[in-house]
Structures are given as C-alpha cells and as structure tokens.
mmCIF file of C-alpha atoms in Angstrom:
data_model
loop_
_atom_site.group_PDB
_atom_site.id
_atom_site.type_symbol
_atom_site.label_atom_id
_atom_site.label_comp_id
_atom_site.label_asym_id
_atom_site.label_seq_id
_atom_site.Cartn_x
_atom_site.Cartn_y
_atom_site.Cartn_z
ATOM 1 C CA UNK A 1 0.000 0.000 0.000
ATOM 2 C CA UNK A 2 1.464 3.333 -1.078
ATOM 3 C CA UNK A 3 1.534 6.078 1.510
ATOM 4 C CA UNK A 4 0.062 9.270 0.197
ATOM 5 C CA UNK A 5 1.728 12.587 0.896
ATOM 6 C CA UNK A 6 -0.731 14.021 3.435
ATOM 7 C CA UNK A 7 -3.351 11.365 4.046
ATOM 8 C CA UNK A 8 -2.797 8.448 6.387
ATOM 9 C CA UNK A 9 -4.953 5.397 7.067
ATOM 10 C CA UNK A 10 -6.973 4.895 10.238
ATOM 11 C CA UNK A 11 -4.467 2.279 11.420
ATOM 12 C CA UNK A 12 -1.619 4.756 11.003
ATOM 13 C CA UNK A 13 -3.675 7.398 12.816
ATOM 14 C CA UNK A 14 -4.228 5.008 15.730
ATOM 15 C CA UNK A 15 -0.509 4.299 15.955
ATOM 16 C CA UNK A 16 0.387 7.994 15.847
ATOM 17 C CA UNK A 17 -2.289 8.718 18.462
ATOM 18 C CA UNK A 18 -0.723 6.149 20.782
ATOM 19 C CA UNK A 19 2.735 7.600 20.156
ATOM 20 C CA UNK A 20 1.447 11.124 20.825
ATOM 21 C CA UNK A 21 0.045 10.023 24.188
ATOM 22 C CA UNK A 22 3.587 9.083 25.246
ATOM 23 C CA UNK A 23 5.244 12.104 23.645
ATOM 24 C CA UNK A 24 6.950 9.986 20.967
ATOM 25 C CA UNK A 25 5.236 11.459 17.874
ATOM 26 C CA UNK A 26 7.223 13.999 15.894
ATOM 27 C CA UNK A 27 5.818 17.242 14.508
ATOM 28 C CA UNK A 28 5.029 15.808 11.056
ATOM 29 C CA UNK A 29 3.195 12.811 12.529
ATOM 30 C CA UNK A 30 1.103 15.060 14.757
ATOM 31 C CA UNK A 31 0.249 17.202 11.718
ATOM 32 C CA UNK A 32 -0.824 14.113 9.755
ATOM 33 C CA UNK A 33 -2.918 12.984 12.725
ATOM 34 C CA UNK A 34 -4.624 16.360 13.045
ATOM 35 C CA UNK A 35 -5.408 16.301 9.334
ATOM 36 C CA UNK A 36 -6.917 12.816 9.652
ATOM 37 C CA UNK A 37 -8.895 13.839 12.750
ATOM 38 C CA UNK A 38 -10.405 16.780 10.880
ATOM 39 C CA UNK A 39 -12.503 14.480 8.685
ATOM 40 C CA UNK A 40 -12.455 10.928 10.110
ATOM 41 C CA UNK A 41 -15.003 10.224 12.849
ATOM 42 C CA UNK A 42 -13.440 6.834 13.651
ATOM 43 C CA UNK A 43 -10.009 8.317 14.304
ATOM 44 C CA UNK A 44 -11.601 11.095 16.396
ATOM 45 C CA UNK A 45 -13.488 8.528 18.489
ATOM 46 C CA UNK A 46 -10.317 6.464 19.019
ATOM 47 C CA UNK A 47 -8.357 9.568 20.021
ATOM 48 C CA UNK A 48 -11.098 10.701 22.400
ATOM 49 C CA UNK A 49 -11.239 7.276 24.079
ATOM 50 C CA UNK A 50 -7.448 7.093 24.253
ATOM 51 C CA UNK A 51 -7.240 10.523 25.913
ATOM 52 C CA UNK A 52 -9.978 9.582 28.405
ATOM 53 C CA UNK A 53 -8.170 6.353 29.321
ATOM 54 C CA UNK A 54 -4.868 8.167 29.774
ATOM 55 C CA UNK A 55 -6.516 10.823 31.945
ATOM 56 C CA UNK A 56 -8.202 8.160 34.078
ATOM 57 C CA UNK A 57 -4.941 6.330 34.620
ATOM 58 C CA UNK A 58 -3.078 9.503 35.555
ATOM 59 C CA UNK A 59 -5.795 10.642 37.953
ATOM 60 C CA UNK A 60 -6.247 7.301 39.699
ATOM 61 C CA UNK A 61 -5.275 7.192 43.323
ATOM 62 C CA UNK A 62 -4.624 3.455 43.326
ATOM 63 C CA UNK A 63 -1.420 2.261 44.881
ATOM 64 C CA UNK A 64 0.662 -0.739 44.062
ATOM 65 C CA UNK A 65 0.733 -3.665 46.431
ATOM 66 C CA UNK A 66 3.744 -4.063 48.630
ATOM 67 C CA UNK A 67 5.696 -7.303 48.465
ATOM 68 C CA UNK A 68 4.064 -8.524 51.707
ATOM 69 C CA UNK A 69 0.546 -7.701 50.467
ATOM 70 C CA UNK A 70 1.264 -9.420 47.159
ATOM 71 C CA UNK A 71 2.454 -12.580 48.948
ATOM 72 C CA UNK A 72 -0.644 -12.612 51.210
ATOM 73 C CA UNK A 73 -2.877 -12.188 48.166
ATOM 74 C CA UNK A 74 -1.128 -15.089 46.394
ATOM 75 C CA UNK A 75 -1.470 -17.371 49.442
ATOM 76 C CA UNK A 76 -5.164 -16.540 49.870
ATOM 77 C CA UNK A 77 -5.796 -17.161 46.192
ATOM 78 C CA UNK A 78 -4.030 -20.538 46.305
ATOM 79 C CA UNK A 79 -5.972 -21.489 49.444
ATOM 80 C CA UNK A 80 -9.281 -20.617 47.751
ATOM 81 C CA UNK A 81 -8.354 -22.552 44.627
ATOM 82 C CA UNK A 82 -7.495 -25.697 46.598
ATOM 83 C CA UNK A 83 -10.683 -25.321 48.657
ATOM 84 C CA UNK A 84 -12.961 -25.506 45.579
ATOM 85 C CA UNK A 85 -14.473 -28.902 44.751
ATOM 86 C CA UNK A 86 -12.938 -30.633 41.734
ATOM 87 C CA UNK A 87 -15.306 -31.643 38.912
#
C-alpha cells in the first residue's frame, strides 16, 4: 500500500495517536494525525477514548501492592483454589 503525501490510514492514525500520548510522535506525525482527525469520525473517536483512558490512569489514586501484600494475596488465592471442589 502506497503512503500518500498528506493522508494516512486509520491504522496509522491510531498508531500515531498512541505515540502522541507518550510524547513519541514527531511534529510531522502530529500534523498528519490532526489532518486525519479533521474528517475521520473513527479516528476522532479512538483519540477521544485514548485521551480519556490516559486521563483516568493519571488521575487514579490506586497504589501498588507491597511485596508482603502481594504474597498474602497469592497465598489466599491458592488457598481458595485448593478449597474448591474438583469436577
């Protein structure tokens, strides 16, 4: 598939959108993405959802489990698995 000068496919737009979320897209890629977003409702929807997901992750107050909590969780899970009746 030949790449046109200014127009990119939806798949390329999705990839550039993901790169832009992590600050890895260069100026030309962002320009191509903005051009695609100006007329493609699917790329706009993907970008909107991607931005919402990123914002939700950054604003979450969840903490990671400590090593002790992780070990307790693993033991409890194993205990519950062994407790279940076998079919």
